[in-house]
Amino acid sequence: MEKVFIETYGCQMNFADSEVIAAILTKAGYGLCDEIEEADFVLINTCAIRDNAEQRVRHRVRELRALQGRHKGMRIGVLGCMAERLQSRLMAEEDNVSFVCGPDAYRRLPEMLAQVRRQSGECLAAVELSTTETYAEIEPVRLGGNGISAYISIMRGCQNYCAYCVVPYTRGRERSRDPETIVREARTLFEQGYREVTLLGQNVNSYSWGVQGEQGVQDNTVGFPELMARVAEVDPQLRVRFATSHPKDLSDKLLEVMAKYPNICRCIHLPVQSGSDRMLKLMNRKYTVEWYLDRVAAIRRYLPDCSITTDVIAGFSTETLEDHEATLRLFRKVRYDYAYMFKYSLREGTYAWKHLADDIAEEEKTRRLNEIIALQGEIALENNRKEVGKEYEVLVEGESHRSKEQLFGRNSQNKVIVFDRRDAVPGTYRRVRVDSCTAATLLGSLVQ
Ligand code: 5AD
Ligand code: SF4
């Protein structure tokens, strides 16, 4: 039996996709291996969102040459967003790559691997995008997880066309997965002992499944709030999370559903990208700062104990110091619990690439990014200090990295809490009191 080693870069969607890839290949008779040395095929599932993500993969591909020198039959395939973006160009530039396969073509992998074996030397590319592929009925093979939390992909693609973003080009148009298959997957996971699922999509709030009515109006549709309710009803002991939401679509209806089900986690990732209306307009984000703050107020109203996290980009085209200050002001106002902070990276093919100058100097981007990072560090520490003395229900996930005597878990707000092990067991819920904190972690002790 030929063996496959899958390496994943990038976002949660890619980790979920790798599990679908593993399912497709094992069903076709390939084996999975944990040691890259044993692999006949190394599949690299890649991200194209920023240039540094791509450079990391390029570096890795070149590093694998040495291994291929020792294992003559070893073939390398590049999968995912970079494969889609670069297509055969990638094989021309990296001559140890034998095939590329885009995010909508994974069902073709068994055939591709066989073909690569038959005609050694020839390069293969499967990069057609689909408007319907959701891999709905494929039961993912869980890779490297803890047996407690798992991802469930509920929709694919994105058609928001934010000016800076390559995703609409690498992952194609939005399409939603049949809700029955989603609920079934959640139920199976719960029966297998999983206690947390994260519903994934580039923009989960546009989840929509249903019958197309007259004049294009949808009847009997299942929207994201209904889907969340159905998954939450699988079992009160199953935590439900989701990522990512676009602020323009965060509805009160969703917040009402969240408030109704205590097992839907009190954590919302709401990427803001910039605190300046001028930048938001240029980015084609379709909301204003005022709208965003209204959504934050709605979250606080429906779910007073909800944590809010975000994504932000420093140094987008023409960003002035004033625009940057506006972002810092917004951060002070919202007081995020966590933020993913990036320097703007110009991506080929995007609206910004065609029409907007990448005109902020690299050092200035870095300076602005560092300013945001420093501010967010202070805010996260202050937020965490307010947690000291509070008690939370924690889903125990495993041993702490620092000591075997300590375990860690997360509260509903997705904050990591480390505590003395005592009789606690991973995969169960325990009450933990927060005793102290750092900017990144809460330290606590078991109650009872
Ligand atoms: N440059 C920098 N950051 C980007 N993101 C998306 N495209 C770019 C880009 N070209 C960020 C956004 C998005 C997150 C997933 O990645 O903040 O929300
Ligand atoms: Fe990219 Fe915008 Fe779509 Fe997010 S919503 S994937 S940032 S285009």
Tab-separated table of C-alpha atoms and ligand atoms in Angstrom:
chain	number	residue	atom	x	y	z
A	1	MET	CA	0.000	0.000	0.000
A	2	GLU	CA	1.396	3.406	-0.957
A	3	LYS	CA	1.620	5.917	1.856
A	4	VAL	CA	0.676	9.583	1.955
A	5	PHE	CA	1.954	12.265	4.307
A	6	ILE	CA	-0.166	15.413	4.523
A	7	GLU	CA	1.310	18.698	5.713
A	8	THR	CA	-1.036	21.619	6.298
A	9	TYR	CA	-0.349	25.364	6.259
A	10	GLY	CA	-2.681	28.298	6.777
A	11	CYS	CA	-6.165	28.589	8.152
A	12	GLN	CA	-8.637	26.302	9.900
A	13	MET	CA	-10.367	25.708	6.558
A	14	ASN	CA	-7.180	24.106	5.291
A	15	PHE	CA	-6.946	21.826	8.327
A	16	ALA	CA	-10.548	20.771	7.688
A	17	ASP	CA	-9.760	20.246	3.992
A	18	SER	CA	-6.769	18.051	4.822
A	19	GLU	CA	-9.164	15.780	6.722
A	20	VAL	CA	-11.366	15.526	3.641
A	21	ILE	CA	-8.282	14.778	1.520
A	22	ALA	CA	-7.279	12.053	3.983
A	23	ALA	CA	-10.763	10.547	3.701
A	24	ILE	CA	-10.715	10.578	-0.110
A	25	LEU	CA	-7.286	8.938	-0.272
A	26	THR	CA	-7.811	6.295	2.400
A	27	LYS	CA	-11.085	5.305	0.714
A	28	ALA	CA	-9.120	4.859	-2.515
A	29	GLY	CA	-6.714	2.479	-0.789
A	30	TYR	CA	-3.819	4.756	0.180
A	31	GLY	CA	-2.384	4.638	3.677
A	32	LEU	CA	-1.632	7.689	5.830
A	33	CYS	CA	1.698	7.934	7.630
A	34	ASP	CA	2.895	10.066	10.533
A	35	GLU	CA	6.548	9.978	9.488
A	36	ILE	CA	7.417	11.890	6.358
A	37	GLU	CA	10.367	9.496	5.775
A	38	GLU	CA	7.898	6.679	5.078
A	39	ALA	CA	5.867	8.613	2.538
A	40	ASP	CA	5.484	7.756	-1.142
A	41	PHE	CA	3.555	10.991	-1.634
A	42	VAL	CA	3.992	14.211	0.339
A	43	LEU	CA	0.969	16.470	-0.020
A	44	ILE	CA	1.386	20.078	1.039
A	45	ASN	CA	-1.903	21.863	1.636
A	46	THR	CA	-1.108	25.532	1.202
A	47	CYS	CA	-2.299	29.064	1.904
A	48	ALA	CA	-1.924	32.008	-0.480
A	49	ILE	CA	-3.384	34.793	1.612
A	50	ARG	CA	-0.117	36.661	2.217
A	51	ASP	CA	3.204	36.467	0.457
A	52	ASN	CA	5.031	35.213	3.571
A	53	ALA	CA	2.678	32.197	3.730
A	54	GLU	CA	3.682	31.332	0.183
A	55	GLN	CA	7.376	31.870	0.838
A	56	ARG	CA	7.207	29.422	3.735
A	57	VAL	CA	5.789	26.761	1.447
A	58	ARG	CA	8.375	27.460	-1.276
A	59	HIS	CA	11.089	27.054	1.306
A	60	ARG	CA	9.591	23.802	2.517
A	61	VAL	CA	9.297	22.409	-1.017
A	62	ARG	CA	12.990	23.142	-1.638
A	63	GLU	CA	13.948	21.618	1.683
A	64	LEU	CA	12.207	18.388	0.643
A	65	ARG	CA	14.678	17.915	-2.235
A	66	ALA	CA	17.175	16.360	0.137
A	67	LEU	CA	14.605	13.863	1.344
A	68	GLN	CA	13.642	13.026	-2.236
A	69	GLY	CA	17.305	12.357	-2.945
A	70	ARG	CA	17.222	9.618	-0.313
A	71	HIS	CA	13.783	8.282	-1.301
A	72	LYS	CA	13.812	8.039	-5.058
A	73	GLY	CA	10.112	7.287	-5.506
A	74	MET	CA	8.885	10.110	-3.299
A	75	ARG	CA	6.572	12.522	-5.142
A	76	ILE	CA	5.437	15.922	-3.968
A	77	GLY	CA	2.051	17.500	-4.629
A	78	VAL	CA	1.050	21.046	-3.784
A	79	LEU	CA	-2.621	21.423	-2.864
A	80	GLY	CA	-4.965	24.221	-1.910
A	81	CYS	CA	-4.863	27.960	-2.492
A	82	MET	CA	-1.299	28.241	-3.794
A	83	ALA	CA	-1.951	25.454	-6.291
A	84	GLU	CA	-5.046	27.282	-7.463
A	85	ARG	CA	-3.305	30.626	-7.694
A	86	LEU	CA	-0.143	29.515	-9.473
A	87	GLN	CA	-1.336	26.411	-11.307
A	88	SER	CA	1.312	24.926	-13.621
A	89	ARG	CA	3.539	27.951	-13.023
A	90	LEU	CA	4.340	26.415	-9.670
A	91	MET	CA	5.629	23.207	-11.241
A	92	ALA	CA	7.728	25.180	-13.701
A	93	GLU	CA	9.301	27.136	-10.835
A	94	GLU	CA	9.688	24.239	-8.380
A	95	ASP	CA	10.749	21.288	-10.490
A	96	ASN	CA	10.470	18.747	-7.682
A	97	VAL	CA	6.695	19.275	-7.536
A	98	SER	CA	4.929	16.556	-9.545
A	99	PHE	CA	1.337	17.768	-9.330
A	100	VAL	CA	-0.861	20.615	-8.157
A	101	CYS	CA	-4.470	20.271	-7.059
A	102	GLY	CA	-6.819	23.154	-6.196
A	103	PRO	CA	-9.393	23.235	-3.363
A	104	ASP	CA	-12.328	22.048	-5.490
A	105	ALA	CA	-10.520	19.165	-7.195
A	106	TYR	CA	-9.653	16.900	-4.266
A	107	ARG	CA	-11.875	14.093	-5.513
A	108	ARG	CA	-9.438	13.756	-8.409
A	109	LEU	CA	-6.482	13.076	-6.128
A	110	PRO	CA	-6.581	9.237	-6.261
A	111	GLU	CA	-6.562	9.362	-10.058
A	112	MET	CA	-3.794	11.976	-10.038
A	113	LEU	CA	-1.551	9.994	-7.715
A	114	ALA	CA	-1.967	6.906	-9.878
A	115	GLN	CA	-1.175	8.930	-12.968
A	116	VAL	CA	1.906	10.466	-11.395
A	117	ARG	CA	3.131	6.941	-10.684
A	118	ARG	CA	2.495	5.766	-14.225
A	119	GLN	CA	4.188	8.584	-16.078
A	120	SER	CA	7.055	9.659	-13.940
A	121	GLY	CA	8.382	13.028	-14.915
A	122	GLU	CA	5.179	14.499	-16.287
A	123	CYS	CA	3.489	17.276	-14.321
A	124	LEU	CA	-0.200	17.274	-13.589
A	125	ALA	CA	-2.578	20.062	-12.609
A	126	ALA	CA	-6.211	19.861	-11.443
A	127	VAL	CA	-7.306	23.407	-10.722
A	128	GLU	CA	-10.877	23.780	-11.980
A	129	LEU	CA	-13.095	25.605	-9.482
A	130	SER	CA	-16.649	24.465	-8.863
A	131	THR	CA	-19.879	26.259	-7.954
A	132	THR	CA	-21.322	23.210	-6.213
A	133	GLU	CA	-18.561	21.097	-4.642
A	134	THR	CA	-18.883	20.961	-0.823
A	135	TYR	CA	-17.536	17.421	-0.214
A	136	ALA	CA	-20.862	17.104	1.645
A	137	GLU	CA	-21.097	13.358	2.117
A	138	ILE	CA	-17.421	12.721	2.806
A	139	GLU	CA	-16.766	11.822	6.409
A	140	PRO	CA	-13.420	13.464	7.234
A	141	VAL	CA	-10.601	11.381	8.697
A	142	ARG	CA	-9.565	13.325	11.808
A	143	LEU	CA	-5.876	14.176	11.678
A	144	GLY	CA	-3.682	14.984	14.637
A	145	GLY	CA	-6.587	16.158	16.767
A	146	ASN	CA	-7.178	15.653	20.461
A	147	GLY	CA	-10.368	13.604	20.036
A	148	ILE	CA	-12.230	16.412	21.801
A	149	SER	CA	-12.632	19.269	19.324
A	150	ALA	CA	-13.135	19.022	15.578
A	151	TYR	CA	-13.810	21.246	12.599
A	152	ILE	CA	-16.870	20.900	10.393
A	153	SER	CA	-16.797	22.721	7.085
A	154	ILE	CA	-20.268	24.175	6.358
A	155	MET	CA	-19.641	26.348	3.330
A	156	ARG	CA	-16.894	27.034	0.835
A	157	GLY	CA	-15.703	29.982	-1.180
A	158	CYS	CA	-16.181	33.710	-0.885
A	159	GLN	CA	-17.536	36.354	-3.209
A	160	ASN	CA	-17.120	39.457	-1.105
A	161	TYR	CA	-14.108	40.568	-3.089
A	162	CYS	CA	-12.399	42.617	-0.432
A	163	ALA	CA	-9.898	44.640	-2.451
A	164	TYR	CA	-6.803	43.072	-0.852
A	165	CYS	CA	-7.918	39.456	-0.751
A	166	VAL	CA	-7.017	36.564	-3.023
A	167	VAL	CA	-9.500	34.086	-1.520
A	168	PRO	CA	-12.368	34.681	-4.000
A	169	TYR	CA	-9.902	33.721	-6.757
A	170	THR	CA	-8.406	30.678	-5.039
A	171	ARG	CA	-11.535	29.233	-3.447
A	172	GLY	CA	-14.206	30.271	-5.898
A	173	ARG	CA	-17.818	31.217	-5.335
A	174	GLU	CA	-19.788	30.736	-2.180
A	175	ARG	CA	-21.730	27.514	-1.750
A	176	SER	CA	-23.324	25.937	1.289
A	177	ARG	CA	-23.296	22.338	2.368
A	178	ASP	CA	-26.454	20.287	2.950
A	179	PRO	CA	-27.477	20.855	6.603
A	180	GLU	CA	-28.452	17.196	7.072
A	181	THR	CA	-24.864	16.120	6.413
A	182	ILE	CA	-23.555	18.794	8.796
A	183	VAL	CA	-25.836	17.748	11.654
A	184	ARG	CA	-25.018	14.094	10.991
A	185	GLU	CA	-21.311	14.833	11.154
A	186	ALA	CA	-21.778	16.688	14.465
A	187	ARG	CA	-23.816	13.809	15.897
A	188	THR	CA	-21.238	11.214	14.851
A	189	LEU	CA	-18.478	13.276	16.442
A	190	PHE	CA	-20.425	13.577	19.682
A	191	GLU	CA	-21.019	9.817	19.741
A	192	GLN	CA	-17.277	9.300	19.243
A	193	GLY	CA	-16.590	11.364	22.356
A	194	TYR	CA	-15.961	14.793	20.803
A	195	ARG	CA	-17.283	17.655	22.899
A	196	GLU	CA	-16.659	20.669	20.686
A	197	VAL	CA	-17.250	21.417	17.016
A	198	THR	CA	-16.275	24.536	15.096
A	199	LEU	CA	-18.426	25.267	12.063
A	200	LEU	CA	-16.194	26.674	9.373
A	201	GLY	CA	-16.630	28.871	6.356
A	202	GLN	CA	-15.032	31.954	4.847
A	203	ASN	CA	-18.202	33.808	5.749
A	204	VAL	CA	-20.482	31.571	7.807
A	205	ASN	CA	-23.209	34.205	8.070
A	206	SER	CA	-23.965	33.816	4.389
A	207	TYR	CA	-24.669	30.130	4.914
A	208	SER	CA	-27.873	29.424	3.012
A	209	TRP	CA	-29.386	26.157	1.952
A	210	GLY	CA	-32.797	25.860	0.390
A	211	VAL	CA	-35.246	25.913	-2.392
A	212	GLN	CA	-35.059	28.751	-4.857
A	213	GLY	CA	-38.525	30.375	-5.019
A	214	GLU	CA	-40.028	32.689	-7.588
A	215	GLN	CA	-38.248	35.912	-8.487
A	216	GLY	CA	-35.136	34.535	-6.934
A	217	VAL	CA	-36.612	34.718	-3.425
A	218	GLN	CA	-35.582	31.797	-1.263
A	219	ASP	CA	-38.261	29.688	0.407
A	220	ASN	CA	-37.703	27.148	3.167
A	221	THR	CA	-34.103	28.139	3.448
A	222	VAL	CA	-31.877	27.101	6.283
A	223	GLY	CA	-29.788	30.124	7.183
A	224	PHE	CA	-26.858	30.217	9.560
A	225	PRO	CA	-28.942	30.895	12.723
A	226	GLU	CA	-31.195	27.880	11.975
A	227	LEU	CA	-28.174	25.706	11.254
A	228	MET	CA	-26.530	26.756	14.527
A	229	ALA	CA	-29.709	25.887	16.431
A	230	ARG	CA	-29.847	22.444	14.814
A	231	VAL	CA	-26.231	21.687	15.641
A	232	ALA	CA	-26.637	23.025	19.194
A	233	GLU	CA	-29.548	20.637	19.659
A	234	VAL	CA	-27.400	17.598	18.927
A	235	ASP	CA	-26.572	17.592	22.649
A	236	PRO	CA	-26.276	20.238	25.393
A	237	GLN	CA	-22.874	18.747	26.198
A	238	LEU	CA	-21.573	19.535	22.697
A	239	ARG	CA	-20.017	22.972	22.439
A	240	VAL	CA	-20.530	24.762	19.155
A	241	ARG	CA	-18.196	27.438	17.795
A	242	PHE	CA	-17.987	29.096	14.399
A	243	ALA	CA	-15.585	31.063	12.221
A	244	THR	CA	-15.511	33.450	10.415
A	245	SER	CA	-18.226	36.128	10.394
A	246	HIS	CA	-18.303	39.128	8.114
A	247	PRO	CA	-19.533	42.145	10.127
A	248	LYS	CA	-21.905	43.190	7.343
A	249	ASP	CA	-23.941	39.998	7.863
A	250	LEU	CA	-23.873	39.554	11.636
A	251	SER	CA	-27.595	39.475	12.350
A	252	ASP	CA	-29.582	39.969	15.552
A	253	LYS	CA	-31.253	36.670	14.691
A	254	LEU	CA	-27.940	34.866	15.096
A	255	LEU	CA	-27.309	36.612	18.414
A	256	GLU	CA	-30.784	35.577	19.608
A	257	VAL	CA	-30.047	31.951	18.756
A	258	MET	CA	-26.692	32.183	20.533
A	259	ALA	CA	-28.380	33.620	23.628
A	260	LYS	CA	-30.908	30.767	23.605
A	261	TYR	CA	-28.362	27.932	23.585
A	262	PRO	CA	-25.772	27.970	26.385
A	263	ASN	CA	-23.687	25.391	24.485
A	264	ILE	CA	-23.083	27.856	21.630
A	265	CYS	CA	-19.823	29.402	22.750
A	266	ARG	CA	-19.637	33.015	23.836
A	267	CYS	CA	-16.965	34.019	21.379
A	268	ILE	CA	-17.341	35.886	18.103
A	269	HIS	CA	-14.556	36.463	15.609
A	270	LEU	CA	-15.454	39.686	13.805
A	271	PRO	CA	-12.658	40.787	11.463
A	272	VAL	CA	-12.614	44.587	11.308
A	273	GLN	CA	-9.520	45.072	9.025
A	274	SER	CA	-9.340	48.829	9.706
A	275	GLY	CA	-10.813	51.472	11.995
A	276	SER	CA	-10.967	54.107	9.258
A	277	ASP	CA	-14.065	54.548	7.104
A	278	ARG	CA	-11.934	55.675	4.188
A	279	MET	CA	-9.872	52.465	4.359
A	280	LEU	CA	-12.968	50.299	4.792
A	281	LYS	CA	-14.451	51.811	1.658
A	282	LEU	CA	-11.238	51.311	-0.291
A	283	MET	CA	-11.060	47.745	0.998
A	284	ASN	CA	-14.640	47.143	-0.221
A	285	ARG	CA	-15.670	45.903	3.203
A	286	LYS	CA	-19.260	47.197	2.792
A	287	TYR	CA	-19.611	48.556	6.367
A	288	THR	CA	-18.580	51.660	8.271
A	289	VAL	CA	-16.992	52.003	11.699
A	290	GLU	CA	-20.386	53.109	12.996
A	291	TRP	CA	-22.033	49.958	11.646
A	292	TYR	CA	-19.273	47.804	13.110
A	293	LEU	CA	-19.614	49.415	16.541
A	294	ASP	CA	-23.374	48.919	16.361
A	295	ARG	CA	-22.770	45.194	15.812
A	296	VAL	CA	-20.358	45.106	18.749
A	297	ALA	CA	-23.025	46.844	20.886
A	298	ALA	CA	-25.590	44.241	19.752
A	299	ILE	CA	-23.228	41.426	20.773
A	300	ARG	CA	-22.757	42.996	24.202
A	301	ARG	CA	-26.526	43.471	24.554
A	302	TYR	CA	-27.509	39.883	23.695
A	303	LEU	CA	-24.430	38.177	25.128
A	304	PRO	CA	-22.873	40.292	27.886
A	305	ASP	CA	-20.189	37.697	28.585
A	306	CYS	CA	-19.154	37.180	24.947
A	307	SER	CA	-15.525	37.602	23.918
A	308	ILE	CA	-14.817	39.374	20.650
A	309	THR	CA	-11.766	38.791	18.475
A	310	THR	CA	-10.688	40.317	15.189
A	311	ASP	CA	-8.358	40.515	12.183
A	312	VAL	CA	-6.672	43.763	11.237
A	313	ILE	CA	-4.397	44.883	8.405
A	314	ALA	CA	-1.716	47.558	8.864
A	315	GLY	CA	-0.511	49.653	5.938
A	316	PHE	CA	-3.122	49.061	3.267
A	317	SER	CA	-2.898	51.253	0.165
A	318	THR	CA	-2.750	55.022	0.944
A	319	GLU	CA	-3.270	54.446	4.685
A	320	THR	CA	-2.390	57.723	6.439
A	321	LEU	CA	-1.293	58.189	10.025
A	322	GLU	CA	-4.794	59.452	10.671
A	323	ASP	CA	-6.307	56.202	9.321
A	324	HIS	CA	-3.890	54.215	11.446
A	325	GLU	CA	-4.805	56.276	14.538
A	326	ALA	CA	-8.450	55.496	13.810
A	327	THR	CA	-7.624	51.775	13.974
A	328	LEU	CA	-5.889	52.239	17.334
A	329	ARG	CA	-8.913	54.220	18.573
A	330	LEU	CA	-11.251	51.439	17.496
A	331	PHE	CA	-9.102	48.870	19.311
A	332	ARG	CA	-9.342	50.964	22.484
A	333	LYS	CA	-13.100	51.192	22.096
A	334	VAL	CA	-13.848	47.525	21.389
A	335	ARG	CA	-11.181	46.081	23.691
A	336	TYR	CA	-10.726	42.814	21.784
A	337	ASP	CA	-9.867	39.649	23.656
A	338	TYR	CA	-7.605	38.544	20.839
A	339	ALA	CA	-6.536	39.900	17.455
A	340	TYR	CA	-4.767	38.466	14.423
A	341	MET	CA	-2.698	41.370	13.168
A	342	PHE	CA	-1.118	41.546	9.714
A	343	LYS	CA	0.950	43.778	7.510
A	344	TYR	CA	-0.687	44.437	4.173
A	345	SER	CA	0.645	42.095	1.504
A	346	LEU	CA	-0.116	42.902	-2.126
A	347	ARG	CA	-1.647	39.892	-3.885
A	348	GLU	CA	-1.585	39.401	-7.623
A	349	GLY	CA	-4.975	39.427	-9.316
A	350	THR	CA	-6.859	41.290	-6.570
A	351	TYR	CA	-8.645	44.611	-7.086
A	352	ALA	CA	-5.886	46.336	-5.125
A	353	TRP	CA	-3.243	44.774	-7.361
A	354	LYS	CA	-4.981	46.141	-10.432
A	355	HIS	CA	-6.000	49.559	-9.140
A	356	LEU	CA	-4.314	50.593	-5.882
A	357	ALA	CA	-0.707	51.377	-5.109
A	358	ASP	CA	1.123	49.391	-2.445
A	359	ASP	CA	2.554	52.684	-1.274
A	360	ILE	CA	3.302	52.317	2.434
A	361	ALA	CA	6.984	51.561	2.986
A	362	GLU	CA	7.763	48.171	4.521
A	363	GLU	CA	9.364	49.728	7.657
A	364	GLU	CA	6.338	51.947	8.140
A	365	LYS	CA	3.971	48.965	7.824
A	366	THR	CA	6.062	47.186	10.451
A	367	ARG	CA	6.015	50.222	12.738
A	368	ARG	CA	2.218	50.542	12.517
A	369	LEU	CA	1.746	46.807	12.992
A	370	ASN	CA	3.969	46.844	16.067
A	371	GLU	CA	1.982	49.730	17.490
A	372	ILE	CA	-1.240	47.758	17.103
A	373	ILE	CA	0.394	44.632	18.589
A	374	ALA	CA	1.652	46.576	21.628
A	375	LEU	CA	-1.740	48.174	22.239
A	376	GLN	CA	-3.551	44.860	21.855
A	377	GLY	CA	-1.092	43.244	24.296
A	378	GLU	CA	-2.002	45.839	26.934
A	379	ILE	CA	-5.725	45.420	26.306
A	380	ALA	CA	-5.550	41.606	26.454
A	381	LEU	CA	-3.683	41.783	29.773
A	382	GLU	CA	-6.190	44.244	31.218
A	383	ASN	CA	-9.081	42.075	30.011
A	384	ASN	CA	-7.485	39.002	31.557
A	385	ARG	CA	-6.908	40.786	34.883
A	386	LYS	CA	-10.664	41.315	35.074
A	387	GLU	CA	-11.109	37.538	34.864
A	388	VAL	CA	-9.235	36.911	38.113
A	389	GLY	CA	-11.650	35.655	40.762
A	390	LYS	CA	-14.273	34.484	38.223
A	391	GLU	CA	-15.330	30.866	37.812
A	392	TYR	CA	-15.821	29.171	34.464
A	393	GLU	CA	-16.911	25.852	33.063
A	394	VAL	CA	-13.856	24.571	31.228
A	395	LEU	CA	-13.694	21.817	28.636
A	396	VAL	CA	-10.518	20.011	29.627
A	397	GLU	CA	-8.343	19.455	26.538
A	398	GLY	CA	-5.052	17.989	27.701
A	399	GLU	CA	-1.743	18.361	29.473
A	400	SER	CA	-0.230	21.814	29.776
A	401	HIS	CA	2.976	22.270	27.774
A	402	ARG	CA	4.861	23.360	30.849
A	403	SER	CA	4.098	20.597	33.329
A	404	LYS	CA	2.575	17.125	33.451
A	405	GLU	CA	0.994	18.134	36.743
A	406	GLN	CA	-1.130	20.702	34.978
A	407	LEU	CA	-3.943	20.474	32.490
A	408	PHE	CA	-5.401	23.098	30.219
A	409	GLY	CA	-8.804	23.746	28.783
A	410	ARG	CA	-10.902	26.570	27.413
A	411	ASN	CA	-13.893	28.411	28.678
A	412	SER	CA	-16.834	29.255	26.485
A	413	GLN	CA	-15.102	32.541	25.592
A	414	ASN	CA	-12.253	30.462	24.105
A	415	LYS	CA	-9.727	31.610	26.687
A	416	VAL	CA	-7.129	29.048	27.692
A	417	ILE	CA	-7.047	28.259	31.415
A	418	VAL	CA	-4.206	26.213	32.951
A	419	PHE	CA	-4.851	24.487	36.291
A	420	ASP	CA	-3.545	21.729	38.603
A	421	ARG	CA	-4.530	18.337	37.330
A	422	ARG	CA	-5.921	16.648	40.459
A	423	ASP	CA	-8.678	14.260	39.295
A	424	ALA	CA	-9.607	16.116	36.104
A	425	VAL	CA	-9.786	14.164	32.830
A	426	PRO	CA	-9.485	15.491	29.250
A	427	GLY	CA	-12.781	15.506	27.391
A	428	THR	CA	-14.857	16.434	30.439
A	429	TYR	CA	-16.224	19.713	31.791
A	430	ARG	CA	-14.923	21.079	35.074
A	431	ARG	CA	-15.467	24.284	37.014
A	432	VAL	CA	-12.276	26.294	37.332
A	433	ARG	CA	-11.641	29.519	39.260
A	434	VAL	CA	-9.193	32.007	37.752
A	435	ASP	CA	-6.400	32.876	40.213
A	436	SER	CA	-3.976	34.869	38.060
A	437	CYS	CA	-3.092	35.642	34.449
A	438	THR	CA	-0.673	36.675	31.733
A	439	ALA	CA	-1.704	38.457	28.497
A	440	ALA	CA	-2.190	35.077	26.817
A	441	THR	CA	-3.250	32.642	29.535
A	442	LEU	CA	-5.379	32.404	32.626
A	443	LEU	CA	-4.117	30.326	35.565
A	444	GLY	CA	-6.701	28.759	37.796
A	445	SER	CA	-7.680	25.964	40.105
A	446	LEU	CA	-10.408	23.350	40.107
A	447	VAL	CA	-13.468	24.195	42.179
A	448	GLN	CA	-14.478	21.071	44.263
B	1	5AD	N1	-2.579	41.196	3.299
B	1	5AD	C1	-2.629	41.130	4.645
B	1	5AD	N2	-3.589	40.483	5.310
B	1	5AD	C2	-4.575	39.893	4.588
B	1	5AD	N3	-5.661	39.198	4.960
B	1	5AD	C3	-6.312	38.808	3.855
B	1	5AD	N4	-5.659	39.235	2.757
B	1	5AD	C4	-4.589	39.929	3.188
B	1	5AD	C5	-3.540	40.615	2.532
B	1	5AD	N5	-3.483	40.699	1.210
B	1	5AD	C6	-6.022	38.975	6.350
B	1	5AD	C7	-7.383	39.589	6.682
B	1	5AD	C8	-8.260	38.379	6.793
B	1	5AD	C9	-7.299	37.337	7.324
B	1	5AD	C10	-7.738	35.946	7.167
B	1	5AD	O1	-6.121	37.594	6.598
B	1	5AD	O2	-7.262	40.253	7.913
B	1	5AD	O3	-9.348	38.578	7.661
B	2	SF4	FE1	-11.114	37.591	1.764
B	2	SF4	FE2	-12.986	39.429	2.335
B	2	SF4	FE3	-13.714	36.947	1.533
B	2	SF4	FE4	-12.597	37.300	3.968
B	2	SF4	S1	-14.570	38.150	3.278
B	2	SF4	S2	-12.089	35.684	2.462
B	2	SF4	S3	-11.155	38.936	3.586
B	2	SF4	S4	-12.638	38.459	0.304
